[in-house]
CSV table of C-alpha atoms in Angstrom, one decimal:
chain,number,residue,atom,x,y,z
A,1181,MET,CA,10.1,-4.0,6.3
A,1182,MET,CA,8.4,-6.7,4.3
A,1183,LYS,CA,9.9,-7.9,1.0
A,1184,ILE,CA,7.4,-8.3,-1.8
A,1185,TYR,CA,8.5,-11.5,-3.6
A,1186,SER,CA,7.4,-12.6,-7.1
A,1187,ALA,CA,5.3,-15.7,-7.6
A,1188,GLY,CA,8.5,-17.6,-8.6
A,1189,GLN,CA,10.3,-16.4,-5.4
A,1190,ILE,CA,7.3,-17.5,-3.3
A,1191,ARG,CA,7.7,-21.0,-4.8
A,1192,ASN,CA,11.4,-20.9,-3.9
A,1193,TRP,CA,10.4,-19.9,-0.4
A,1194,ASP,CA,8.1,-23.0,-0.1
A,1195,SER,CA,10.9,-25.3,-1.4
A,1196,PHE,CA,13.5,-23.7,0.9
A,1197,THR,CA,11.3,-24.3,3.9
A,1198,VAL,CA,10.7,-27.9,3.0
A,1199,GLN,CA,14.4,-28.5,2.5
A,1200,ASN,CA,15.7,-26.6,5.5
A,1201,GLU,CA,13.0,-26.8,8.2
A,1202,GLY,CA,12.6,-30.6,8.4
A,1203,ILE,CA,9.0,-30.7,7.1
A,1204,THR,CA,7.2,-32.1,4.1
A,1205,SER,CA,5.3,-30.1,1.5
A,1206,LEU,CA,2.2,-31.9,2.7
A,1207,GLN,CA,2.8,-30.6,6.3
A,1208,LEU,CA,3.3,-27.1,4.9
A,1209,MET,CA,-0.1,-27.4,3.2
A,1210,GLU,CA,-1.6,-28.5,6.5
A,1211,SER,CA,0.0,-25.6,8.3
A,1212,ALA,CA,-1.6,-23.2,5.7
A,1213,ALA,CA,-5.0,-24.9,6.1
A,1214,GLN,CA,-4.8,-24.7,9.9
A,1215,ALA,CA,-4.1,-21.0,9.7
A,1216,CYS,CA,-6.9,-20.4,7.4
A,1217,THR,CA,-9.4,-22.5,9.4
A,1218,SER,CA,-8.5,-20.8,12.6
A,1219,TRP,CA,-9.1,-17.4,10.9
A,1220,LEU,CA,-12.4,-18.5,9.5
A,1221,GLU,CA,-13.5,-19.9,12.9
A,1222,SER,CA,-12.6,-16.7,14.7
A,1223,ARG,CA,-14.2,-14.5,12.1
A,1224,PHE,CA,-17.4,-16.3,11.2
A,1225,GLY,CA,-17.7,-19.1,13.7
A,1226,ILE,CA,-18.3,-22.8,13.2
A,1227,HIS,CA,-22.1,-22.9,13.1
A,1228,LYS,CA,-22.0,-21.8,9.5
A,1229,LYS,CA,-22.4,-23.4,6.1
A,1230,TYR,CA,-19.1,-23.3,4.0
A,1231,CYS,CA,-18.9,-24.1,0.3
A,1232,ILE,CA,-15.3,-24.6,-0.8
A,1233,LEU,CA,-14.4,-24.4,-4.5
A,1234,CYS,CA,-11.2,-26.4,-5.1
A,1235,GLY,CA,-9.0,-26.2,-8.2
A,1236,PRO,CA,-6.8,-29.0,-9.6
A,1237,GLY,CA,-3.5,-27.8,-8.0
A,1238,ASN,CA,-2.1,-27.1,-4.6
A,1239,ASN,CA,-4.5,-24.2,-4.0
A,1240,GLY,CA,-7.2,-26.8,-4.3
A,1241,GLY,CA,-5.3,-29.0,-1.9
A,1242,ASP,CA,-5.4,-26.1,0.6
A,1243,GLY,CA,-9.1,-25.9,0.1
A,1244,LEU,CA,-9.6,-29.6,0.7
A,1245,ALA,CA,-7.6,-29.5,3.9
A,1246,ILE,CA,-9.6,-26.5,5.1
A,1247,ALA,CA,-12.8,-28.5,4.3
A,1248,ARG,CA,-11.7,-31.4,6.4
A,1249,LEU,CA,-10.6,-29.2,9.4
A,1250,LEU,CA,-13.8,-27.1,9.3
A,1251,ARG,CA,-15.9,-30.3,9.3
A,1252,PHE,CA,-13.9,-31.7,12.2
A,1253,ARG,CA,-14.7,-28.5,14.1
A,1254,GLY,CA,-18.4,-28.9,13.5
A,1255,ALA,CA,-19.1,-26.8,10.4
A,1256,GLU,CA,-21.4,-27.8,7.6
A,1257,VAL,CA,-19.1,-28.2,4.5
A,1258,THR,CA,-19.7,-28.7,0.8
A,1259,VAL,CA,-16.7,-29.2,-1.6
A,1260,CYS,CA,-17.0,-28.3,-5.3
A,1261,ALA,CA,-14.4,-29.8,-7.6
A,1262,GLU,CA,-13.9,-30.9,-11.2
A,1263,MET,CA,-14.6,-34.6,-10.8
A,1264,ARG,CA,-13.4,-35.7,-14.2
A,1265,THR,CA,-9.8,-34.5,-14.0
A,1266,LEU,CA,-9.6,-34.3,-10.2
A,1267,PHE,CA,-6.3,-33.2,-8.7
A,1268,LYS,CA,-2.9,-32.9,-10.4
A,1269,THR,CA,-0.4,-32.6,-7.5
A,1270,PRO,CA,0.4,-35.3,-5.0
A,1271,ASP,CA,-0.4,-33.2,-2.0
A,1272,ALA,CA,-3.8,-32.2,-3.4
A,1273,LEU,CA,-4.5,-35.9,-4.2
A,1274,THR,CA,-3.6,-36.9,-0.7
A,1275,ASN,CA,-6.1,-34.4,0.8
A,1276,TRP,CA,-8.8,-35.4,-1.7
A,1277,LYS,CA,-8.4,-39.0,-0.4
A,1278,GLU,CA,-8.7,-37.8,3.2
A,1279,VAL,CA,-11.8,-35.7,2.4
A,1280,GLN,CA,-13.4,-38.8,0.9
A,1281,GLN,CA,-13.0,-40.5,4.3
A,1282,VAL,CA,-15.2,-37.9,5.9
A,1283,PRO,CA,-18.7,-39.0,4.9
A,1284,SER,CA,-20.4,-35.8,6.2
A,1285,ILE,CA,-18.7,-33.6,3.7
A,1286,ASP,CA,-20.8,-33.2,0.6
A,1287,CYS,CA,-18.8,-33.3,-2.7
A,1288,ILE,CA,-20.4,-32.1,-5.9
A,1289,ASP,CA,-19.0,-31.6,-9.4
A,1290,LEU,CA,-18.0,-28.1,-10.3
A,1291,LYS,CA,-20.0,-28.2,-13.5
A,1292,GLU,CA,-23.1,-28.3,-11.4
A,1293,PHE,CA,-22.0,-25.2,-9.4
A,1294,SER,CA,-23.7,-22.7,-11.7
A,1295,GLU,CA,-27.0,-24.3,-11.0
A,1296,ILE,CA,-26.6,-23.8,-7.3
A,1297,VAL,CA,-28.6,-21.0,-5.7
A,1298,PRO,CA,-26.9,-19.6,-2.6
A,1299,ALA,CA,-28.8,-20.6,0.5
A,1300,GLY,CA,-28.9,-18.4,3.5
A,1301,ASP,CA,-25.6,-17.4,5.0
A,1302,VAL,CA,-23.3,-19.8,3.1
A,1303,ILE,CA,-19.7,-18.6,3.1
A,1304,TYR,CA,-17.9,-19.4,-0.1
A,1305,ILE,CA,-14.2,-20.2,-0.1
A,1306,ASP,CA,-12.2,-19.7,-3.3
A,1307,ALA,CA,-9.4,-22.3,-3.5
A,1308,LEU,CA,-9.4,-22.7,-7.3
A,1309,PHE,CA,-6.1,-21.2,-8.3
A,1310,GLY,CA,-3.2,-19.7,-6.3
A,1311,SER,CA,-0.4,-17.3,-6.9
A,1312,GLY,CA,1.5,-19.7,-9.2
A,1313,PHE,CA,-1.3,-19.7,-11.8
A,1314,LYS,CA,-0.4,-17.7,-14.9
A,1315,ASP,CA,-3.0,-18.5,-17.5
A,1316,GLN,CA,-6.5,-17.3,-18.0
A,1317,ILE,CA,-9.2,-19.3,-16.2
A,1318,SER,CA,-11.3,-21.2,-18.7
A,1319,GLY,CA,-14.0,-23.9,-18.8
A,1320,VAL,CA,-16.0,-24.9,-15.8
A,1321,TYR,CA,-13.6,-22.9,-13.6
A,1322,LYS,CA,-14.4,-19.7,-15.5
A,1323,GLU,CA,-18.1,-20.4,-15.3
A,1324,ALA,CA,-17.8,-21.0,-11.5
A,1325,VAL,CA,-15.9,-17.7,-11.0
A,1326,LEU,CA,-18.4,-15.6,-13.0
A,1327,HIS,CA,-21.3,-17.3,-11.3
A,1328,LEU,CA,-19.8,-16.8,-7.8
A,1329,ASN,CA,-19.2,-13.1,-8.6
A,1330,THR,CA,-23.0,-12.6,-8.9
A,1331,PHE,CA,-23.5,-13.8,-5.3
A,1332,ASP,CA,-23.9,-11.3,-2.4
A,1333,ASN,CA,-22.6,-14.0,0.0
A,1334,ILE,CA,-19.3,-13.5,1.7
A,1335,LYS,CA,-16.4,-14.8,-0.4
A,1336,VAL,CA,-13.0,-15.6,1.0
A,1337,SER,CA,-10.0,-16.3,-1.3
A,1338,ILE,CA,-7.1,-18.5,-0.2
A,1339,ASP,CA,-3.7,-17.1,-1.1
A,1340,ILE,CA,-5.0,-14.9,-3.9
A,1341,PRO,CA,-8.3,-14.4,-5.7
A,1342,SER,CA,-8.5,-16.9,-8.5
A,1343,GLY,CA,-7.5,-15.5,-11.9
A,1344,LEU,CA,-5.4,-12.7,-10.4
A,1345,SER,CA,-1.7,-12.6,-11.2
A,1346,ALA,CA,0.6,-12.1,-8.2
A,1347,ASP,CA,3.0,-9.8,-10.2
A,1348,SER,CA,1.1,-8.0,-12.9
A,1349,LEU,CA,-2.2,-7.0,-14.6
A,1350,ALA,CA,-4.3,-9.9,-15.8
A,1351,VAL,CA,-5.1,-10.1,-19.5
A,1352,GLU,CA,-8.0,-7.9,-20.3
A,1353,GLY,CA,-11.3,-9.8,-20.1
A,1354,SER,CA,-10.0,-12.5,-17.8
A,1355,ALA,CA,-12.3,-14.0,-15.2
A,1356,ILE,CA,-11.2,-12.9,-11.7
A,1357,LEU,CA,-12.9,-13.8,-8.4
A,1358,ARG,CA,-14.0,-10.7,-6.6
A,1359,ALA,CA,-13.3,-11.5,-2.9
A,1360,ASP,CA,-14.5,-9.9,0.3
A,1361,HIS,CA,-11.4,-11.2,2.1
A,1362,THR,CA,-8.1,-12.7,0.9
A,1363,LEU,CA,-6.1,-14.9,3.3
A,1364,THR,CA,-2.6,-14.7,1.9
A,1365,PHE,CA,0.5,-16.4,3.3
A,1366,GLN,CA,3.4,-14.8,5.0
A,1367,SER,CA,3.7,-11.6,2.9
A,1368,LEU,CA,1.9,-9.4,0.5
A,1369,LYS,CA,1.8,-9.8,-3.3
A,1370,LYS,CA,2.5,-6.9,-5.6
A,1371,SER,CA,-0.9,-7.0,-7.3
A,1372,PHE,CA,-2.6,-6.5,-3.9
A,1373,LEU,CA,-1.2,-3.0,-3.9
A,1374,HIS,CA,-2.3,-1.6,-7.2
A,1375,PRO,CA,-5.8,-0.1,-7.9
A,1376,GLU,CA,-6.5,-2.2,-11.0
A,1377,THR,CA,-5.8,-5.5,-9.2
A,1378,GLY,CA,-6.1,-4.8,-5.5
A,1379,ILE,CA,-9.8,-4.1,-6.0
A,1380,PHE,CA,-10.4,-7.9,-6.3
A,1381,CYS,CA,-8.9,-8.7,-3.0
A,1382,GLY,CA,-11.3,-7.1,-0.5
A,1383,LYS,CA,-9.6,-7.0,3.0
A,1384,ILE,CA,-6.2,-8.6,3.0
A,1385,HIS,CA,-5.1,-10.8,5.9
A,1386,ILE,CA,-1.5,-12.0,6.2
A,1387,LEU,CA,-1.3,-15.4,7.9
A,1388,ASP,CA,1.9,-16.9,9.2
A,1389,ILE,CA,2.1,-20.5,8.0
A,1390,GLY,CA,5.6,-21.2,9.2
A,1391,LEU,CA,7.7,-20.4,6.1
A,1392,SER,CA,11.4,-20.3,7.0
A,1393,MET,CA,12.6,-16.9,8.2
A,1394,ALA,CA,16.1,-17.9,6.9
A,1395,PHE,CA,14.9,-17.5,3.3
A,1396,ASP,CA,16.4,-14.3,1.9
A,1397,GLU,CA,16.3,-13.7,-1.8
A,1398,PRO,CA,17.1,-10.2,-3.2
A,1399,ALA,CA,14.1,-7.9,-3.9
A,1400,ASN,CA,13.5,-4.4,-5.1
A,1401,ASP,CA,9.9,-4.1,-3.9
A,1402,PHE,CA,9.0,-3.6,-0.3
A,1403,ALA,CA,6.1,-2.8,2.0
A,1404,ILE,CA,6.5,-0.3,4.7
A,1405,ASP,CA,5.3,-1.5,8.1
A,1406,LYS,CA,5.5,-0.2,11.7
A,1407,THR,CA,8.6,-2.3,12.6
A,1408,PHE,CA,10.5,-0.8,9.7
A,1409,ILE,CA,9.4,2.7,10.6
A,1410,GLY,CA,10.3,2.2,14.3
A,1411,GLN,CA,13.8,1.4,13.3
A,1412,ARG,CA,14.1,4.7,11.5
A,1413,TYR,CA,12.3,6.9,14.0
A,1414,ASN,CA,14.7,9.1,16.0
A,1415,LYS,CA,13.5,9.6,19.6
A,1416,ARG,CA,14.3,13.0,21.0
A,1417,ASN,CA,17.2,13.6,23.3
A,1418,ASP,CA,16.1,15.1,26.7
A,1419,PHE,CA,18.9,17.7,26.5
A,1420,SER,CA,18.0,19.0,23.0
A,1421,HIS,CA,16.7,22.5,22.2
A,1422,LYS,CA,14.8,24.0,19.3
A,1423,GLY,CA,18.1,24.4,17.3
A,1424,SER,CA,18.5,20.7,17.5
A,1425,PHE,CA,15.5,20.1,15.2
A,1426,GLY,CA,16.3,22.4,12.3
A,1427,LYS,CA,14.5,25.0,10.4
A,1428,SER,CA,11.8,24.5,7.8
A,1429,LEU,CA,10.9,26.9,5.0
A,1430,ILE,CA,7.5,26.3,3.5
A,1431,VAL,CA,7.2,28.3,0.2
A,1432,ALA,CA,3.4,28.3,-0.5
A,1433,GLY,CA,0.3,30.2,-1.0
A,1434,SER,CA,-1.2,32.9,-3.3
A,1435,TYR,CA,-4.2,35.1,-3.1
A,1436,GLY,CA,-7.2,32.8,-2.6
A,1437,LYS,CA,-5.1,29.7,-1.9
A,1438,MET,CA,-3.6,30.5,1.5
A,1439,GLY,CA,-5.4,27.5,3.0
A,1440,ALA,CA,-2.9,25.1,1.3
A,1441,ALA,CA,0.0,27.1,2.8
A,1442,VAL,CA,-1.6,27.0,6.3
A,1443,LEU,CA,-2.0,23.2,6.1
A,1444,ALA,CA,1.6,22.7,5.1
A,1445,VAL,CA,3.0,25.0,7.8
A,1446,ARG,CA,0.8,23.5,10.5
A,1447,ALA,CA,1.9,20.0,9.5
A,1448,ALA,CA,5.5,21.0,9.6
A,1449,LEU,CA,5.0,22.4,13.1
A,1450,LYS,CA,3.2,19.3,14.3
A,1451,THR,CA,5.9,17.0,12.9
A,1452,GLY,CA,8.5,18.7,15.1
A,1453,SER,CA,10.4,21.3,13.0
A,1454,GLY,CA,12.4,23.4,15.5
A,1455,ILE,CA,11.7,26.7,13.6
A,1456,THR,CA,9.2,27.0,10.8
A,1457,VAL,CA,9.1,29.9,8.4
A,1458,ALA,CA,6.2,30.5,5.9
A,1459,ALA,CA,7.3,32.3,2.7
A,1460,SER,CA,4.0,33.6,1.2
A,1461,PRO,CA,2.7,36.7,-0.5
A,1462,ALA,CA,1.9,39.7,1.8
A,1463,SER,CA,-1.8,39.2,1.2
A,1464,GLY,CA,-1.6,36.1,3.3
A,1465,TYR,CA,0.1,37.6,6.3
A,1466,ASN,CA,-2.9,38.0,8.5
A,1467,ILE,CA,-4.2,34.5,7.6
A,1468,MET,CA,-0.9,32.8,8.3
A,1469,GLN,CA,-0.1,34.7,11.5
A,1470,THR,CA,-3.6,34.0,12.9
A,1471,SER,CA,-3.7,30.4,11.9
A,1472,CYS,CA,-0.1,29.5,12.8
A,1473,PRO,CA,1.2,31.8,15.5
A,1474,GLU,CA,4.1,29.5,16.1
A,1475,ALA,CA,5.5,30.1,12.6
A,1476,MET,CA,7.4,33.1,11.3
A,1477,PHE,CA,6.3,34.9,8.2
A,1478,GLU,CA,8.4,36.1,5.3
A,1479,SER,CA,6.7,38.2,2.6
A,1480,ALA,CA,7.7,37.3,-0.9
A,1481,GLY,CA,5.4,39.2,-3.2
A,1482,GLU,CA,1.9,40.9,-2.9
A,1483,ASN,CA,-0.7,38.4,-4.2
A,1484,HIS,CA,1.6,35.8,-5.6
A,1485,LEU,CA,5.3,34.9,-5.0
A,1486,THR,CA,7.8,37.0,-7.0
A,1487,SER,CA,10.8,35.6,-5.1
A,1488,ILE,CA,11.9,32.7,-3.0
A,1489,PRO,CA,14.2,33.2,-0.1
A,1490,GLY,CA,17.5,31.4,-0.2
A,1491,GLY,CA,16.7,29.2,2.7
A,1492,GLU,CA,20.3,28.5,3.6
A,1493,GLU,CA,20.6,25.8,6.3
A,1494,MET,CA,16.9,25.2,6.0
A,1495,ALA,CA,14.8,22.4,4.8
A,1496,VAL,CA,12.7,23.7,2.0
A,1497,GLY,CA,9.2,22.6,0.8
A,1498,ILE,CA,7.7,24.3,-2.2
A,1499,GLY,CA,4.3,24.2,-3.9
A,1500,PRO,CA,1.0,24.2,-2.0
A,1501,GLY,CA,-1.3,26.9,-3.3
A,1502,LEU,CA,1.6,28.5,-5.0
A,1503,GLY,CA,-0.1,29.3,-8.3
A,1504,THR,CA,1.6,29.3,-11.7
A,1505,HIS,CA,1.9,33.0,-12.4
A,1506,SER,CA,4.8,33.8,-14.7
A,1507,GLU,CA,6.7,35.7,-12.0
A,1508,THR,CA,6.3,32.8,-9.6
A,1509,ALA,CA,7.6,30.4,-12.3
A,1510,ALA,CA,10.6,32.7,-12.8
A,1511,ALA,CA,11.2,32.9,-9.1
A,1512,LEU,CA,11.2,29.0,-8.8
A,1513,ALA,CA,13.6,28.8,-11.8
A,1514,ASN,CA,16.0,31.2,-10.2
A,1515,PHE,CA,15.8,29.4,-6.9
A,1516,LEU,CA,16.5,26.0,-8.4
A,1517,GLN,CA,19.5,27.3,-10.3
A,1518,ASN,CA,21.1,28.6,-7.1
A,1519,ARG,CA,20.1,25.8,-4.7
A,1520,ARG,CA,22.4,22.9,-4.0
A,1521,GLU,CA,20.7,21.1,-1.1
A,1522,ALA,CA,17.8,18.7,-1.6
A,1523,ILE,CA,14.3,20.1,-1.5
A,1524,VAL,CA,10.7,18.9,-1.5
A,1525,LEU,CA,8.4,19.8,-4.4
A,1526,ASP,CA,4.6,19.4,-4.7
A,1527,ALA,CA,1.5,20.8,-6.3
A,1528,ASP,CA,2.0,24.0,-8.3
A,1529,ALA,CA,5.8,23.7,-8.1
A,1530,LEU,CA,5.4,20.4,-10.1
A,1531,ASN,CA,2.9,22.1,-12.5
A,1532,ILE,CA,5.5,24.8,-13.2
A,1533,LEU,CA,8.1,22.1,-13.9
A,1534,ALA,CA,5.7,20.3,-16.1
A,1535,ALA,CA,5.3,23.5,-18.2
A,1536,SER,CA,9.1,23.9,-18.4
A,1537,PRO,CA,10.7,20.4,-18.3
A,1538,GLU,CA,14.2,21.8,-18.8
A,1539,LEU,CA,14.0,23.1,-15.2
A,1540,PHE,CA,14.0,19.5,-13.9
A,1541,ARG,CA,17.7,19.3,-14.6
A,1542,ALA,CA,18.2,22.1,-12.0
A,1543,VAL,CA,16.4,20.2,-9.2
A,1544,PRO,CA,19.1,19.3,-6.7
A,1545,PRO,CA,20.0,15.6,-6.5
A,1546,GLY,CA,18.3,13.8,-3.6
A,1547,SER,CA,15.2,16.0,-3.8
A,1548,ILE,CA,11.8,14.6,-3.2
A,1549,ILE,CA,8.8,15.2,-5.5
A,1550,THR,CA,5.3,14.2,-4.3
A,1551,PRO,CA,2.9,14.0,-7.4
A,1552,HIS,CA,-0.5,12.4,-7.5
A,1553,PRO,CA,-1.0,10.3,-10.7
A,1554,GLU,CA,-2.3,13.3,-12.8
A,1555,GLU,CA,0.7,15.4,-11.8
A,1556,PHE,CA,3.0,12.6,-12.6
A,1557,GLU,CA,1.4,12.3,-16.0
A,1558,ARG,CA,1.9,16.0,-16.7
A,1559,LEU,CA,5.5,15.7,-15.7
A,1560,PHE,CA,6.5,12.5,-17.4
A,1561,GLY,CA,3.8,11.5,-19.8
A,1562,LYS,CA,0.9,9.0,-19.9
A,1563,SER,CA,1.3,5.4,-18.7
A,1564,ALA,CA,-1.0,2.5,-19.7
A,1565,ASP,CA,-1.6,1.5,-16.1
A,1566,SER,CA,-0.2,1.8,-12.6
A,1567,PHE,CA,2.3,-1.0,-13.2
A,1568,ALA,CA,3.7,0.9,-16.2
A,1569,ARG,CA,3.6,4.1,-14.3
A,1570,LEU,CA,5.9,2.7,-11.6
A,1571,LYS,CA,8.3,1.4,-14.2
A,1572,LEU,CA,8.5,4.9,-15.6
A,1573,ALA,CA,8.9,6.4,-12.1
A,1574,ARG,CA,11.8,4.1,-11.5
A,1575,GLN,CA,13.5,5.3,-14.7
A,1576,GLN,CA,12.9,8.9,-13.9
A,1577,ALA,CA,14.0,8.6,-10.3
A,1578,SER,CA,17.3,7.1,-11.5
A,1579,ASP,CA,17.8,9.6,-14.4
A,1580,LEU,CA,17.1,12.6,-12.3
A,1581,SER,CA,18.7,11.3,-9.0
A,1582,ILE,CA,15.5,12.1,-7.1
A,1583,TYR,CA,13.0,10.4,-4.9
A,1584,ILE,CA,9.5,10.1,-6.2
A,1585,VAL,CA,6.6,9.8,-3.8
A,1586,LEU,CA,3.7,8.8,-6.0
A,1587,LYS,CA,0.5,9.4,-4.0
A,1588,ASP,CA,-2.1,6.7,-4.4
A,1589,HIS,CA,-4.1,4.3,-2.2
A,1590,ASN,CA,-0.8,2.6,-1.4
A,1591,THR,CA,1.5,5.5,-1.9
A,1592,GLN,CA,4.8,4.5,-3.4
A,1593,VAL,CA,8.3,5.8,-2.7
A,1594,VAL,CA,10.7,5.2,-5.6
A,1595,THR,CA,14.4,5.8,-4.9
A,1596,PRO,CA,17.2,6.7,-7.3
A,1597,GLU,CA,18.6,3.2,-6.8
A,1598,GLY,CA,15.4,1.7,-8.2
A,1599,ASN,CA,14.0,0.4,-4.9
A,1600,LEU,CA,10.2,0.7,-4.5
A,1601,TYR,CA,8.4,1.0,-1.2
A,1602,TYR,CA,4.6,0.6,-0.9
A,1603,ASN,CA,3.0,2.4,2.1
A,1604,THR,CA,0.4,0.3,3.9
A,1605,THR,CA,-1.3,3.1,5.9
A,1606,GLY,CA,-3.9,5.5,4.8
A,1607,ASN,CA,-7.5,5.3,3.5
A,1608,ALA,CA,-10.0,6.7,1.0
A,1609,GLY,CA,-11.0,9.5,3.4
A,1610,MET,CA,-7.7,11.2,2.6
A,1611,ALA,CA,-8.7,11.6,-1.1
A,1612,LYS,CA,-9.7,15.2,-0.7
A,1613,GLY,CA,-8.1,18.6,-1.0
A,1614,GLY,CA,-5.4,19.5,1.5
A,1615,SER,CA,-4.0,16.0,2.3
A,1616,GLY,CA,-1.1,16.4,-0.1
A,1617,ASP,CA,-0.3,19.8,1.4
A,1618,VAL,CA,0.0,18.1,4.8
A,1619,LEU,CA,2.4,15.5,3.4
A,1620,LEU,CA,4.7,18.2,2.1
A,1621,GLY,CA,4.9,19.8,5.5
A,1622,ILE,CA,5.5,16.5,7.2
A,1623,ILE,CA,8.4,15.5,4.9
A,1624,THR,CA,10.0,19.0,5.0
A,1625,ALA,CA,10.0,19.0,8.8
A,1626,LEU,CA,11.6,15.5,8.9
A,1627,ILE,CA,14.4,16.7,6.6
A,1628,ALA,CA,14.8,19.7,8.9
A,1629,GLN,CA,15.4,17.2,11.8
A,1630,LYS,CA,18.2,15.7,9.9
A,1631,TYR,CA,16.5,12.6,8.5
A,1632,GLY,CA,18.0,11.7,5.1
A,1633,PRO,CA,15.7,12.1,2.1
A,1634,GLU,CA,14.9,8.4,1.9
A,1635,ASP,CA,14.0,8.1,5.5
A,1636,ALA,CA,12.1,11.4,5.4
A,1637,ALA,CA,10.0,10.1,2.5
A,1638,LEU,CA,9.4,6.7,4.0
A,1639,LEU,CA,8.6,7.9,7.6
A,1640,GLY,CA,6.6,10.8,6.1
A,1641,VAL,CA,4.2,8.8,4.0
A,1642,TRP,CA,3.7,6.2,6.8
A,1643,LEU,CA,3.1,8.9,9.4
A,1644,HIS,CA,0.7,10.8,7.1
A,1645,GLY,CA,-1.3,7.6,6.3
A,1646,ARG,CA,-1.4,6.5,10.0
A,1647,ALA,CA,-2.6,9.9,11.1
A,1648,GLY,CA,-5.3,9.7,8.3
A,1649,ASP,CA,-6.4,6.3,9.6
A,1650,LEU,CA,-6.8,7.7,13.1
A,1651,ALA,CA,-8.7,10.7,11.8
A,1652,ALA,CA,-11.0,8.4,9.8
A,1653,LYS,CA,-11.7,6.2,12.8
A,1654,LYS,CA,-12.7,9.3,14.8
A,1655,HIS,CA,-14.6,11.2,12.2
A,1656,SER,CA,-15.4,8.7,9.3
A,1657,GLN,CA,-13.7,8.7,5.9
A,1658,GLU,CA,-16.5,10.9,4.5
A,1659,ALA,CA,-16.3,13.6,7.2
A,1660,MET,CA,-12.6,13.7,8.0
A,1661,LEU,CA,-10.6,16.8,6.9
A,1662,ALA,CA,-6.9,17.5,6.3
A,1663,THR,CA,-6.9,19.5,9.6
A,1664,ASP,CA,-8.2,16.4,11.4
A,1665,LEU,CA,-5.2,14.5,9.9
A,1666,ILE,CA,-2.8,17.1,11.3
A,1667,ASP,CA,-4.4,16.8,14.7
A,1668,GLU,CA,-3.6,13.1,14.9
A,1669,ILE,CA,0.1,13.5,14.1
A,1670,GLY,CA,0.9,13.7,17.8
A,1671,THR,CA,-1.0,10.5,18.5
A,1672,VAL,CA,1.1,8.7,16.0
A,1673,PHE,CA,4.4,10.1,17.4
A,1674,LEU,CA,3.3,8.9,20.9
A,1675,SER,CA,2.8,5.4,19.7
A,1676,LEU,CA,6.2,5.4,18.0
A,1677,ALA,CA,7.9,6.8,21.1
A,1678,GLU,CA,6.2,4.2,23.3
A,1679,GLY,CA,6.9,1.4,20.8
A,1680,VAL,CA,3.2,0.3,20.5
């Protein structure tokens, strides 16, 4: 698990490293530059032209050190900086003096940058402003960013795209560099994981620059990674039997929407549920029994659900293709009022709750809801942006004692205690009908196997996203289907079991 620190905490991490690891801040800057230079060399090679835009602070100092290292390795390098004010930190000034001792590095004033026409395959390095910058970019720096954004050349930002805040939305109208790649240090920044801000980062690459691993400040934001998931994955005991892995009840489907029910049931089966039962209307019997012969079927209405089985000692997932018929809504209300154990709710189950908000108080504590942003808005109201939406999700998860899985590019899991976990698997190919139905089946099956709701949600979203990544690699993001995602679940479990 990776903690996501604020810009202030990242500064503390730098200071802690200098104080406790026996190195100077200048040596730490050199370490960052070495890591970036090695990445640039491995990605683009040395026989390239690099133009490095350097700001007045330590991000500019990183850029100057990169310029020197690239030139020593044989690259053709141009540095653009604001020559009138030059550099405002001791480490940046030291690197500026060193760059001036390398006669084959061209240095030009940043005010002339807007007059430069990109030549050939020049790679532009953005080292104007790092994660500590809080204001809006102005003057020649703003002109440079806006001009650079018009180029088709590859653009690489160091630490963070200039003008982007590490922790929040930028002020509307701010100039922000739109990078193709961002080389960030040691850990992700919060803004990398939100749609309004992450779009500026391109592909994100986390570089180890030697920050102290002993640094440990409290955080409430985390990124889910494979190491974290591997610690929560429960490998099967050789002497287990189907009763060891629980029972899943998938309450889903209505006339014309049985595909959603099939996807959820198939996902539950593939995720390892010992016994899986589909509670669907009778009109879906042949579809379900043909598509999922391993599952049992329980009829609960003719063309829509008019009742929901008790599901005692079963993990229950409700919602895919359910419809919002008044009899179905009444059946859900009755079920919630008599259920004590946590459940998983998605899709039409959430739409029914949105239409009758008082029902939310009957949702058992510890339950998991899995809305996409529009469903979340119907449930809890509009938010100005994704940062505000997460703040509201934290409040609602606490007030209702539930887990909220907010589906997005980086799906977020919000716990009743106020912790926030960003998932880092998944891709745009999953943004199509059926993917959410699969997620409900996965999480329900994990609860059946005695994972707690938090671990089920965290493992579920990671497993779902990773399977989606494998499906996209095999079929493309455009052509992959929710069924392709289900087919890759086994591959993901193999990698977890083998620890690779």
